[in-house]
Coordinates of C-alpha atoms and ligand atoms in Angstrom, one line a residue:
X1 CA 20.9 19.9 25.9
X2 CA 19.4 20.5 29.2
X3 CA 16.9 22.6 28.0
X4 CA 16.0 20.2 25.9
X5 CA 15.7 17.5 28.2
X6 CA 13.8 20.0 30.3
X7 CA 11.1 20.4 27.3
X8 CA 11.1 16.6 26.5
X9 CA 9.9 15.6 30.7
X10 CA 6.7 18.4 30.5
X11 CA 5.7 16.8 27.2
X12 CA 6.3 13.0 28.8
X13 CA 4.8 14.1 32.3
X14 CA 1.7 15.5 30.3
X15 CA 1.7 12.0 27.6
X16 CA 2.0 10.1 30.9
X17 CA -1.5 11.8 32.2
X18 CA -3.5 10.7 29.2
X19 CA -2.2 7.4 28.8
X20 CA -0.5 6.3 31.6
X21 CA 3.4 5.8 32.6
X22 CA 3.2 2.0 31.2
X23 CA 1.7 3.4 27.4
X24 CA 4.7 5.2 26.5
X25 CA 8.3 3.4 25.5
X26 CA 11.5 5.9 25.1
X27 CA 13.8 3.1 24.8
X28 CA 16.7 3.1 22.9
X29 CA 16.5 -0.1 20.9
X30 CA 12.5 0.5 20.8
X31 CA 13.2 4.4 18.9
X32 CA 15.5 2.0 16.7
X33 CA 13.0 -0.5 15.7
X34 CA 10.2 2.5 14.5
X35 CA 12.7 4.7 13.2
X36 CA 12.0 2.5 9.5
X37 CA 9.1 0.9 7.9
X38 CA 9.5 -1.6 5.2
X39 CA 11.1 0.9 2.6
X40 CA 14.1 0.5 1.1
X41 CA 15.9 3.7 1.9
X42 CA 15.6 3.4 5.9
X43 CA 16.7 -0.1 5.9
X44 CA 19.4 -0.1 3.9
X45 CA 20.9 3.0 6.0
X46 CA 20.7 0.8 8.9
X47 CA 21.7 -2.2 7.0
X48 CA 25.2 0.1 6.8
X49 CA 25.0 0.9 9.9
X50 CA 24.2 4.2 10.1
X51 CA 21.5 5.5 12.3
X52 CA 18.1 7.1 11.2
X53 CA 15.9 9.7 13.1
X54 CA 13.5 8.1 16.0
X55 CA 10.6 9.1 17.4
X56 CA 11.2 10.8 21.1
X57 CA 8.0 9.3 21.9
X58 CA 6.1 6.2 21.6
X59 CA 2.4 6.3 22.9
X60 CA 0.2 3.2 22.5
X61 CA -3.3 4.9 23.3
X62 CA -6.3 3.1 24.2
X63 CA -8.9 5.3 22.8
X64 CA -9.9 7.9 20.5
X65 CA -10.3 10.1 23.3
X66 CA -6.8 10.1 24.2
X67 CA -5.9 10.4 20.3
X68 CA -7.5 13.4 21.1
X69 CA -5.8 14.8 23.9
X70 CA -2.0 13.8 22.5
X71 CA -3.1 16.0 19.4
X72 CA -3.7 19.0 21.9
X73 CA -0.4 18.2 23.8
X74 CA 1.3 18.2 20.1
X75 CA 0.1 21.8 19.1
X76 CA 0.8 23.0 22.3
X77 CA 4.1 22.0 22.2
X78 CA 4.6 22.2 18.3
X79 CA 5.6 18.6 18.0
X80 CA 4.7 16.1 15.2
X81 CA 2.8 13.3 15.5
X82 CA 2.8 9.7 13.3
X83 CA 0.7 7.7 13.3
X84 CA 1.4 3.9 13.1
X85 CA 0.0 1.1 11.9
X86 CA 1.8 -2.1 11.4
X87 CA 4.9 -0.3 9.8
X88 CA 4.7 -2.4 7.1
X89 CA 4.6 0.8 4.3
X90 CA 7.3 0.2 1.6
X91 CA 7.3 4.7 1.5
X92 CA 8.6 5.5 4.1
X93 CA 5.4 6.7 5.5
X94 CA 5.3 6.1 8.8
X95 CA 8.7 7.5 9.4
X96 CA 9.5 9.9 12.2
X97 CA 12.0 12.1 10.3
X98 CA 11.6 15.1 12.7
X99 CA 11.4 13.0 15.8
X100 CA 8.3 13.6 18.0
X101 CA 5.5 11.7 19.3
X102 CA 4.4 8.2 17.3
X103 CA 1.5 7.1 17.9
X104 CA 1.2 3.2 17.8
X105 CA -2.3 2.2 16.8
X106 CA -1.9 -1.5 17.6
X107 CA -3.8 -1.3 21.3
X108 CA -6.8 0.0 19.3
X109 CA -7.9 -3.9 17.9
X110 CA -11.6 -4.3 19.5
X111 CA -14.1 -6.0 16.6
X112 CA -17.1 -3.6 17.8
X113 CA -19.9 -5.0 15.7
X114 CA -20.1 -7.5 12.6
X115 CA -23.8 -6.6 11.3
X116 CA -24.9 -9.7 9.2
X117 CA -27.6 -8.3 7.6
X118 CA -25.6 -5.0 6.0
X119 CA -22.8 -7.3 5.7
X120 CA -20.6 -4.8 7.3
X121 CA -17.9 -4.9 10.0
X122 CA -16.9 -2.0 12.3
X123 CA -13.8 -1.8 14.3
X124 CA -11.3 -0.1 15.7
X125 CA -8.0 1.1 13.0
X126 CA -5.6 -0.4 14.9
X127 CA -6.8 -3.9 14.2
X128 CA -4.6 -6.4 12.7
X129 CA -5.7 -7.3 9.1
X130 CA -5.4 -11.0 9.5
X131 CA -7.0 -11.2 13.0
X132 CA -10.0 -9.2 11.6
X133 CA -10.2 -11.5 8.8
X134 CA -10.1 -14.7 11.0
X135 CA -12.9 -13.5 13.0
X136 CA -14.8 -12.7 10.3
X137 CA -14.2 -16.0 8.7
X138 CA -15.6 -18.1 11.8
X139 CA -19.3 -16.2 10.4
X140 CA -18.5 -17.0 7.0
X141 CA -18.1 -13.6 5.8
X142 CA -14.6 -12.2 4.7
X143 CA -13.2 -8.6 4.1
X144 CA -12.2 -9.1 0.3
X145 CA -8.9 -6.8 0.7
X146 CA -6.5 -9.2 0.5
X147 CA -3.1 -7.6 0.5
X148 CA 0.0 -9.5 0.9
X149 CA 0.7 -7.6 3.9
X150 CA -2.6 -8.8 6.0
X151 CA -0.6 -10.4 8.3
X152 CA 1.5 -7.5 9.5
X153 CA -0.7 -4.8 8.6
X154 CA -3.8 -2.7 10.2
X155 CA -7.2 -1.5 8.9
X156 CA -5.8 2.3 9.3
X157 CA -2.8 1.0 7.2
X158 CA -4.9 -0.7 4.3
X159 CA -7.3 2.7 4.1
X160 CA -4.3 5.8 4.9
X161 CA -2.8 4.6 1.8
X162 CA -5.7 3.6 -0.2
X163 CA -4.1 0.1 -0.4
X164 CA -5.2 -2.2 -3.1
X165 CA -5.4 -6.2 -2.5
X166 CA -4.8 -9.4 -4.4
X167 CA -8.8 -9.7 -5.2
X168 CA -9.6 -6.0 -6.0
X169 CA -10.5 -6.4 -9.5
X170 CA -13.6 -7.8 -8.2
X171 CA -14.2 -6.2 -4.8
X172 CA -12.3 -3.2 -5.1
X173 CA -9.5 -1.2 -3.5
X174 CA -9.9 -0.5 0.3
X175 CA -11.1 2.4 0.0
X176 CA -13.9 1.3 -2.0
X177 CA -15.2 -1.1 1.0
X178 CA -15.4 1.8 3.4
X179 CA -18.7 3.2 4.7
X180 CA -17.3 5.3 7.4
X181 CA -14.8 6.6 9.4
X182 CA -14.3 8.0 12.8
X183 CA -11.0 10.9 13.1
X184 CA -9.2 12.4 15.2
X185 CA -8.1 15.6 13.5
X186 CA -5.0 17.4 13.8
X187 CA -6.4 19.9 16.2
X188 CA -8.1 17.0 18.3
X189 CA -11.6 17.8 17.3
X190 CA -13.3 13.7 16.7
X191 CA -15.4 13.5 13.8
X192 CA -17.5 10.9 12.3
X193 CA -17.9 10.9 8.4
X194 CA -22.0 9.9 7.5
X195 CA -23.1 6.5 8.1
X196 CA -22.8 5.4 4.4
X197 CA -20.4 6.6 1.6
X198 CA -22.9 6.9 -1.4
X199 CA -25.6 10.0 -1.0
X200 CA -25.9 13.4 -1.9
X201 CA -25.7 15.7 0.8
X202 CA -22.5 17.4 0.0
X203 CA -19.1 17.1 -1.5
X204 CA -17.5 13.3 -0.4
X205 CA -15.4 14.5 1.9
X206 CA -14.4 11.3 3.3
X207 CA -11.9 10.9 0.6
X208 CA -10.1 13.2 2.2
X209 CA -8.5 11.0 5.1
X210 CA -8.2 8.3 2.4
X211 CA -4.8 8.8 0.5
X212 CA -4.0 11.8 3.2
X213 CA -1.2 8.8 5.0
X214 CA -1.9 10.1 8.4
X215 CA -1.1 13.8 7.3
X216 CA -5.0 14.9 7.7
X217 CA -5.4 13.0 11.4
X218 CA -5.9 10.1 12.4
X219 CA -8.4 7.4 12.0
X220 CA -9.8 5.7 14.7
X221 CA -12.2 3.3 13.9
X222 CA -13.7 2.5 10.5
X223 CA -17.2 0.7 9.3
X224 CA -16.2 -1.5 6.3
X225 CA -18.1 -3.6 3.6
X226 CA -17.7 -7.1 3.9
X227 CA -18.9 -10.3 1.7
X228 CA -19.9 -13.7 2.1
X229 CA -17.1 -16.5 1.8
X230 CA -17.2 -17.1 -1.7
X231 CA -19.1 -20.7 -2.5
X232 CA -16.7 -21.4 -5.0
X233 CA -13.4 -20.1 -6.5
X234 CA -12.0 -21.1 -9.5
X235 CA -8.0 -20.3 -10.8
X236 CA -6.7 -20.9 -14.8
X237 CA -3.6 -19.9 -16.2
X238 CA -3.1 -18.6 -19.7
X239 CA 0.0 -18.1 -21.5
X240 CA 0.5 -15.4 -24.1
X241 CA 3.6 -14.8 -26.3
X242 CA 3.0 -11.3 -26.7
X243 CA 1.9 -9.2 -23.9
X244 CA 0.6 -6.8 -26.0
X245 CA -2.5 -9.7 -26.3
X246 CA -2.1 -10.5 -22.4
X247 CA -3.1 -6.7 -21.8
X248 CA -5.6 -6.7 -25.0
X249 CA -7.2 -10.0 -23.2
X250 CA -7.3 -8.1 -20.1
X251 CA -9.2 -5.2 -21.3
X252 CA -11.4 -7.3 -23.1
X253 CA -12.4 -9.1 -19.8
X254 CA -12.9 -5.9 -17.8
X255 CA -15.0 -3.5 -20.4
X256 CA -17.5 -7.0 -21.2
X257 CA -17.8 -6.3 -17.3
X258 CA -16.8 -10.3 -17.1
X259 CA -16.1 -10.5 -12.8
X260 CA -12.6 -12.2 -12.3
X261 CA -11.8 -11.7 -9.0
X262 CA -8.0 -11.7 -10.3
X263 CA -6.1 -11.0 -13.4
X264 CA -2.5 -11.1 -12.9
X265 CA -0.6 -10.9 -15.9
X266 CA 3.4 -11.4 -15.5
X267 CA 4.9 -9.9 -18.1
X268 CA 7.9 -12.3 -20.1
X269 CA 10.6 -11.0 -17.8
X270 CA 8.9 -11.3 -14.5
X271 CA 7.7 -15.0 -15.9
X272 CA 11.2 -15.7 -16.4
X273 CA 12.7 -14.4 -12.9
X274 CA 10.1 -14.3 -10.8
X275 CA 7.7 -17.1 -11.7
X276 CA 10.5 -19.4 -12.6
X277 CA 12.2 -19.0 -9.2
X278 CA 9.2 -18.9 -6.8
X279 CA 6.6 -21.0 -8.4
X280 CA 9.0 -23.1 -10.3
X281 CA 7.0 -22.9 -13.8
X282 CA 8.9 -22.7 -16.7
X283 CA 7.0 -20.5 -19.3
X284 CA 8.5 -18.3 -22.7
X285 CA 6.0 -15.9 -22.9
X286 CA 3.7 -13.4 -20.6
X287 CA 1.9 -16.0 -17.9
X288 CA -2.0 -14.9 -16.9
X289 CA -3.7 -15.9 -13.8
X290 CA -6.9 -15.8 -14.1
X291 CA -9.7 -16.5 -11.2
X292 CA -13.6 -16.4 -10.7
X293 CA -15.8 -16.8 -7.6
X294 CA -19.1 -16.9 -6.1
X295 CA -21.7 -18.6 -7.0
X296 CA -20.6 -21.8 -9.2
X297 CA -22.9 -21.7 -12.0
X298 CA -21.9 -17.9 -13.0
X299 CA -18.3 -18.5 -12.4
X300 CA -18.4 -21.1 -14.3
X301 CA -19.9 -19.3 -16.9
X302 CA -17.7 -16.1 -16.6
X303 CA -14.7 -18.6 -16.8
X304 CA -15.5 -19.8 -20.4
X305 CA -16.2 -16.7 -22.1
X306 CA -12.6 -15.1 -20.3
X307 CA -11.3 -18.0 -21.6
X308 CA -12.8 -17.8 -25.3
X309 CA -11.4 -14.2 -25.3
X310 CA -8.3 -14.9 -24.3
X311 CA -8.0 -17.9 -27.3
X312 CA -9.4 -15.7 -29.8
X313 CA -6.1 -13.6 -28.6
X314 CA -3.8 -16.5 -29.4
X315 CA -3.5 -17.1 -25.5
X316 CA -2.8 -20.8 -24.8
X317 CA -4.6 -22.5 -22.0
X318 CA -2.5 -24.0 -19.4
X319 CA -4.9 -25.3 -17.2
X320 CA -6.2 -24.7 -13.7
X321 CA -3.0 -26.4 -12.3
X322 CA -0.6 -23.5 -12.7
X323 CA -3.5 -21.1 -11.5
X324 CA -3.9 -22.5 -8.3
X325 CA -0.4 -23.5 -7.8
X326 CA -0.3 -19.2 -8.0
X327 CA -2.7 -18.8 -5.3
X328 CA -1.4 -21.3 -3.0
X329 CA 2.0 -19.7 -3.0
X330 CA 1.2 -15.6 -4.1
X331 CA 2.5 -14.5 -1.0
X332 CA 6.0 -16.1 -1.0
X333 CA 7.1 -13.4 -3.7
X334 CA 6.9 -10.7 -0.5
X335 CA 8.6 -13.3 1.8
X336 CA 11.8 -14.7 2.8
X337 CA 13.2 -16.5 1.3
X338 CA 12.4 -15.7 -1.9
X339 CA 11.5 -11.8 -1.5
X340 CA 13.9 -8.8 -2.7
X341 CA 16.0 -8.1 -0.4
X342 CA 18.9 -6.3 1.2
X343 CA 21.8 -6.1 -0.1
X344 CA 19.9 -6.1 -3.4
X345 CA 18.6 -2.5 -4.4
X346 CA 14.9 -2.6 -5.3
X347 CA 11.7 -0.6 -6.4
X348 CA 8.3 -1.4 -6.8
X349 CA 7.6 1.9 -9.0
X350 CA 3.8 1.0 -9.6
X351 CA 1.9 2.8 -11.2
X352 CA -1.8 3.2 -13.2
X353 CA -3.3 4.7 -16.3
X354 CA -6.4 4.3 -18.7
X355 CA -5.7 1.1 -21.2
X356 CA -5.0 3.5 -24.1
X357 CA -1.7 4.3 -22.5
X358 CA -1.0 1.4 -20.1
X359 CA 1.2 -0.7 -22.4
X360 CA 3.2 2.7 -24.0
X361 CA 3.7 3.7 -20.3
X362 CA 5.6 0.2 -19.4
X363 CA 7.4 0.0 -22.4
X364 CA 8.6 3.7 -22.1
X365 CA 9.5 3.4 -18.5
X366 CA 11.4 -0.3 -18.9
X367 CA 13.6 1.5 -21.9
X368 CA 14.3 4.6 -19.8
X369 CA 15.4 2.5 -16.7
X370 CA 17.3 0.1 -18.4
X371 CA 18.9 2.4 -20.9
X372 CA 20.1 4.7 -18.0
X373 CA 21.7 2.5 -15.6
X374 CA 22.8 -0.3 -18.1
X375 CA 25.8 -0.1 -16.6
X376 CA 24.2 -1.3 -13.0
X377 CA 22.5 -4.7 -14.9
X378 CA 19.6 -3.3 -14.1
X379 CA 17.0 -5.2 -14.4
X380 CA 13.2 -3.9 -15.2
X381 CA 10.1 -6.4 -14.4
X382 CA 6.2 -5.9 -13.7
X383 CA 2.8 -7.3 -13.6
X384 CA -0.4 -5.7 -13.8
X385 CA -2.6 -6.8 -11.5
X386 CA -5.2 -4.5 -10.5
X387 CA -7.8 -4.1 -13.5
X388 CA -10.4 -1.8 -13.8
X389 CA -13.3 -1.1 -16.5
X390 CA -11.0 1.7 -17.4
X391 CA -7.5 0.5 -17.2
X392 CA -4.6 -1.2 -15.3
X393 CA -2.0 -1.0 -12.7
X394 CA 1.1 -1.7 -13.8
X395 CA 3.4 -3.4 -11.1
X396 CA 6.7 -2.4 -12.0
X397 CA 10.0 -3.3 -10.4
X398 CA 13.7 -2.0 -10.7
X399 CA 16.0 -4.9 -9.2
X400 CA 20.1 -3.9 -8.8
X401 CA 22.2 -6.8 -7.3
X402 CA 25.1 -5.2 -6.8
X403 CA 24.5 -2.1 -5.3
X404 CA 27.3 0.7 -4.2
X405 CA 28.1 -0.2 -0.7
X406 CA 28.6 3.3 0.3
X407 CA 25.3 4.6 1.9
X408 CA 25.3 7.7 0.5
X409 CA 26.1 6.6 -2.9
X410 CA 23.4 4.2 -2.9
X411 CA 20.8 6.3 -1.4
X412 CA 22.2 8.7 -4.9
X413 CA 21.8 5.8 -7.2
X414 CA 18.4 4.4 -5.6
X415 CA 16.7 8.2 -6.1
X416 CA 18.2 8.7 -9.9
X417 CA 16.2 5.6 -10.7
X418 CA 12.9 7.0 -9.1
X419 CA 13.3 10.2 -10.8
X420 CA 14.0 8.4 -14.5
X421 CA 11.1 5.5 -14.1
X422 CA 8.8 8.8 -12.1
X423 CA 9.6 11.4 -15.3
X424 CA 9.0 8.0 -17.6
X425 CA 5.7 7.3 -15.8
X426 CA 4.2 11.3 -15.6
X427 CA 5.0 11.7 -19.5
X428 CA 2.8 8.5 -20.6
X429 CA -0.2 9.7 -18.5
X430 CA 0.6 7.2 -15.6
X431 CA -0.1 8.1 -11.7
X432 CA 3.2 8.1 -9.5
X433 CA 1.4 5.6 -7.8
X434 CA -1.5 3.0 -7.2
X435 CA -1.5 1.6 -3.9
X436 CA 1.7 1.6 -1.7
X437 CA 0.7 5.7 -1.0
X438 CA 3.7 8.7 -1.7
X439 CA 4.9 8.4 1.7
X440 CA 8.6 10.1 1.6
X441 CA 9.6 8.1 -1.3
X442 CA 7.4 9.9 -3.9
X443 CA 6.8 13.2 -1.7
X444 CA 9.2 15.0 -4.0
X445 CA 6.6 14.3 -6.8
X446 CA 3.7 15.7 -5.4
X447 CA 4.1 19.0 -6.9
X448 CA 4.6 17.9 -10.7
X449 CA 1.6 15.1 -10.4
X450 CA -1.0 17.8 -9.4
X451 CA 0.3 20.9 -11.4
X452 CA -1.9 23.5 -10.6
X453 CA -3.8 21.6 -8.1
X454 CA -1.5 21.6 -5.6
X455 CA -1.4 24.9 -4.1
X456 CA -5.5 23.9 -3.8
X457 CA -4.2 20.9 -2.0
X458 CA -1.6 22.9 0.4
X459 CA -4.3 25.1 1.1
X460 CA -6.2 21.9 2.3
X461 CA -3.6 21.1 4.8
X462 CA -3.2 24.4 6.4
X463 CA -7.2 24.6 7.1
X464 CA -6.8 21.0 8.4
X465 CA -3.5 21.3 9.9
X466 CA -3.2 24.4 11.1
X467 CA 0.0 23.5 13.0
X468 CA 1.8 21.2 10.9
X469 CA 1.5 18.6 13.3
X470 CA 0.6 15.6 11.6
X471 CA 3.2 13.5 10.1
X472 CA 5.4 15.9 8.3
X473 CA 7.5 15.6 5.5
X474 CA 5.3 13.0 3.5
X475 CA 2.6 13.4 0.6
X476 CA 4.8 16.3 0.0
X477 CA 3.6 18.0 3.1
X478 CA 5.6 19.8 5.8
X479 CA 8.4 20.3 4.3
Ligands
FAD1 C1 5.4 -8.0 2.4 C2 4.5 -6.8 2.1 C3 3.5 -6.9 1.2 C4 2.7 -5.8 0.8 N1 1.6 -6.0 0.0 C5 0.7 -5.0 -0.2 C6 -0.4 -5.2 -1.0 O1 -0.7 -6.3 -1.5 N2 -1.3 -4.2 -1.2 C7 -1.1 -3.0 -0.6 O2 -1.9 -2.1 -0.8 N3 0.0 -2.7 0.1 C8 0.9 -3.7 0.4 N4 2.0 -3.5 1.1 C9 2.3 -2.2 1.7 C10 1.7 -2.0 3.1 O3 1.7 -3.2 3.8 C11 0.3 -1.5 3.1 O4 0.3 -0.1 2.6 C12 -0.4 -1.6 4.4 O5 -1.8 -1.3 4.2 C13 0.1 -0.6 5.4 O6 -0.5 -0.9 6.7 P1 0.2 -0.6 8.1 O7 -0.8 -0.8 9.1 O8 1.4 -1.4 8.2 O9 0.6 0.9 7.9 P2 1.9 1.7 8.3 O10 3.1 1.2 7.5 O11 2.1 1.7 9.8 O12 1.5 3.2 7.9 C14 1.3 3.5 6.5 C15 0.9 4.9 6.4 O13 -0.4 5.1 6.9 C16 -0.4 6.0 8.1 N5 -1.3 5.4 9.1 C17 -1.3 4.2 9.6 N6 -2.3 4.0 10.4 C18 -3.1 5.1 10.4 C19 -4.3 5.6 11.0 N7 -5.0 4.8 11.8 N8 -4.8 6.8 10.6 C20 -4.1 7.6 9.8 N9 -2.9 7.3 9.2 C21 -2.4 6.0 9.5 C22 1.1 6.0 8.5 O14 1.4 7.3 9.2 C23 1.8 5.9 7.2 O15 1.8 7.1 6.5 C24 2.9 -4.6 1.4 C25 4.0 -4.4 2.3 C26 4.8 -5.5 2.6 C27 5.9 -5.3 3.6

């Protein structure tokens, strides 16, 4: 004990150098606090009050230059370091399951240039999401990620994970609004990416940082892609009685390369729960929203023939009434009161795949998670949200309202659903995952997604790595 207590004051005294005595926090009830993100697992364990591994550390650096130094301080001691953005990750991500030194990215938040003419914005990763968007918005631009998590979320966050936002079908995922990057790697070498993401002088190795969920480094400051404030912004709803047409509609939209800005398409179960509860609409059938921005004449125009595709689908227009009534209120589904929540057991198991597949895959996964734990009333509900030219995300959710109390028990129950909607989801061509990363949560999939890619991909972590520093145990790394 002393010995350890010995090891744990040379790594603080040499923390306290970089950073300063005042930048690092060993309380108690702080360790508490970052010992979960938004995950399930983690907070139900507290929420039975049992306790979860902390961090021994808590650094709040003020540059990349001291990212730097921690990371030589970490492979000289052989300690882990996680990065953190808001905490806001549903996969357990940002967790600090062998202890070690977390490093809180929040003190990084300076705005250091908006250029008006690129239309791009550069800042440091630690910034809040919704404080970079109100800046932005005082020049009429906007950064078009628009996840429901802006307001506790960072610019590292949205771009570790390669998050996805409510708008993406038009502008993209985050990752797709990056230029560049500045990293810290795991050996505390800083290295900038080139100044803009589409050239040809060598292999994109950017991409490498995005997905990697702090397990590659850590970034420090990124150059992103912004856009004007739309001019206008239009919002209809469409209700389908088969969502078989709802999807066909969908696809229709996206492969006439038609621009909504959103498609979200509840499917008859979530329009029943979900919609009915939250946005009080009461609709028998799969409810579309539809939206269109930018310059009014051409969303206008894009509007109709969405609309004329969706009729010749049997869709019935509802309006722009219950479209807008969506946006105003998207975010209370994530919210309290009317989130999921404890002591409910939930999932978002989303997921993504080409349209040939997209439907099969939610129909196979809803029967093999409601067959299998029918005696739970589980219930199985998704959207599908994020459309591409190529296919869909499907946003799909496992809700259990009476959950075993026992922690253990549940944690059991919670990861047998995984595994039967993950097996359901890898043998219809689907992705373990869109946009909420693999974190811990999916870490145990890693393996069977990539096949013989992986060992490629552990090789790629050891060159990086070399260590095992950075943020073990997640992406199926460190292990
Ligand atoms: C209410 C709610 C709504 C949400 N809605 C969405 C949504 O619409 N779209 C979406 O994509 N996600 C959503 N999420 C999930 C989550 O908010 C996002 O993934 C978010 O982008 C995470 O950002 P963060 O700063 O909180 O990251 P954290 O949770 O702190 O970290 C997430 C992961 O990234 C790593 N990381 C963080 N910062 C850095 C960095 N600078 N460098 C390297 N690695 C880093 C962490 O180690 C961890 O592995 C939602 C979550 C909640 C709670």
């Amino acid at each position: 004990m002393d010995r350890d207590r010995f090891w744990l004051e040379m790594v603080r005294s040499e923390l306290e150098d970089i950073v300063g005595a005042h930048f690092i926090n060993t309380d108690e009830s702080n360790k508490l606090i970052y010992s979960t993100d938004w995950s399930w697992m983690p907070q139900m364990w507290l929420d039975r009050g049992r306790l979860l591994m902390g961090p021994d550390f808590i650094v709040h650096p003020g540059s990349t230059e001291e990212i730097a130094q921690i990371m030589e301080v970490a492979n000289k001691y052989r300690i882990p370091v996680i990065p953190w953005g808001g905490g806001s990750g549903t996969q357990g991500g940002a967790l600090p399951l062998f202890g070690g030194i977390l490093v809180d990215m929040k003190r990084m938040n300076r705005i250091l240039e908006i250029d008006e003419v690129s239309l791009t914005v550069t800042a440091e990763a630690g910034i809040n999401g919704q404080q970079l968007e109100w800046a932005l918005n005082e020049r009429g631009l906007t950064l078009p990620h628009y996840p429901a998590s802006a307001n506790c979320a960072t610019l590292g966050g949205y771009l570790a994970p390669r998050g996805t936002g409510t708008i993406s079908t038009k502008y993209g995922k985050a990752e797709d609004m990056v230029l560049s990057m500045e990293i810290v790697l795991p050996t505390g070498e800083i290295i900038e990416t080139p100044p803009v993401p589409r050239h040809a002088a060598g292999p994109h190795w950017m991409g490498l940082w995005l997905g990697a969920e702090g397990t590659f480094g850590i970034i420090t400051k990124a150059t992103m892609q912004v856009d004007y404030l739309p001019e206008s912004r239009r919002l209809r709803a469409v209700l389908f009685r088969d969502l078989s047409k709802g999807i066909e509609a969908g696809r229709q939209i996206m492969t006439r390369r038609l621009h909504p800005f959103v498609i979200r398409l509840y499917d008859p179960a979530s329009t029943a729960l979900r919609v009915k509860a939250i946005l009080g609409y009461e609709f028998d059938g799969a409810y579309m929203v539809l939206g269109f921005d930018g310059d009014p004449d051409i969303a206008t125009l894009e509007e109709e023939k969405a609309l004329a595709l969706c009729a010749k689908l049997g869709g019935e227009d509802l309006g722009p009434e219950p479209g807008w009534g969506w946006w105003h209120h998207r975010y209370d589904f994530y919210y309290p009161p009317k989130n999921l929540k404890l002591p409910w057991m939930y999932g978002t198991t989303e997921t993504i795949s080409t349209y040939d597949k997209i439907e099969r895959l939610y129909w196979a996964e809803k029967e093999a998670v409601e067959t299998t734990y029918a005696d739970w009333n589980i219930r199985f509900i998704g959207h599908f949200s994020h459309w591409f030219h190529w296919g869909a995300m499907l946003y799909s959710r496992f809700i259990v309202e009476n959950p075993p109390q026992e922690a253990e028990e549940a944690l059991r129950l919670h990861n047998r659903i995984w595994s039967t909607a993950m097996e359901a989801v890898l043998a219809n061509g689907g992705m373990i995952n869109e946009h909420h990363g693999v974190g811990l949560k999916l870490a145990r999939y890693m393996r069977r997604q990539y096949g013989s890619a992986w060992p490629f991909l552990l090789r790629l972590k050891k060159a990086i790595d070399p260590n095992g520093i950075m943020n073990p145990g997640k992406v199926g790394f460190g292990f």
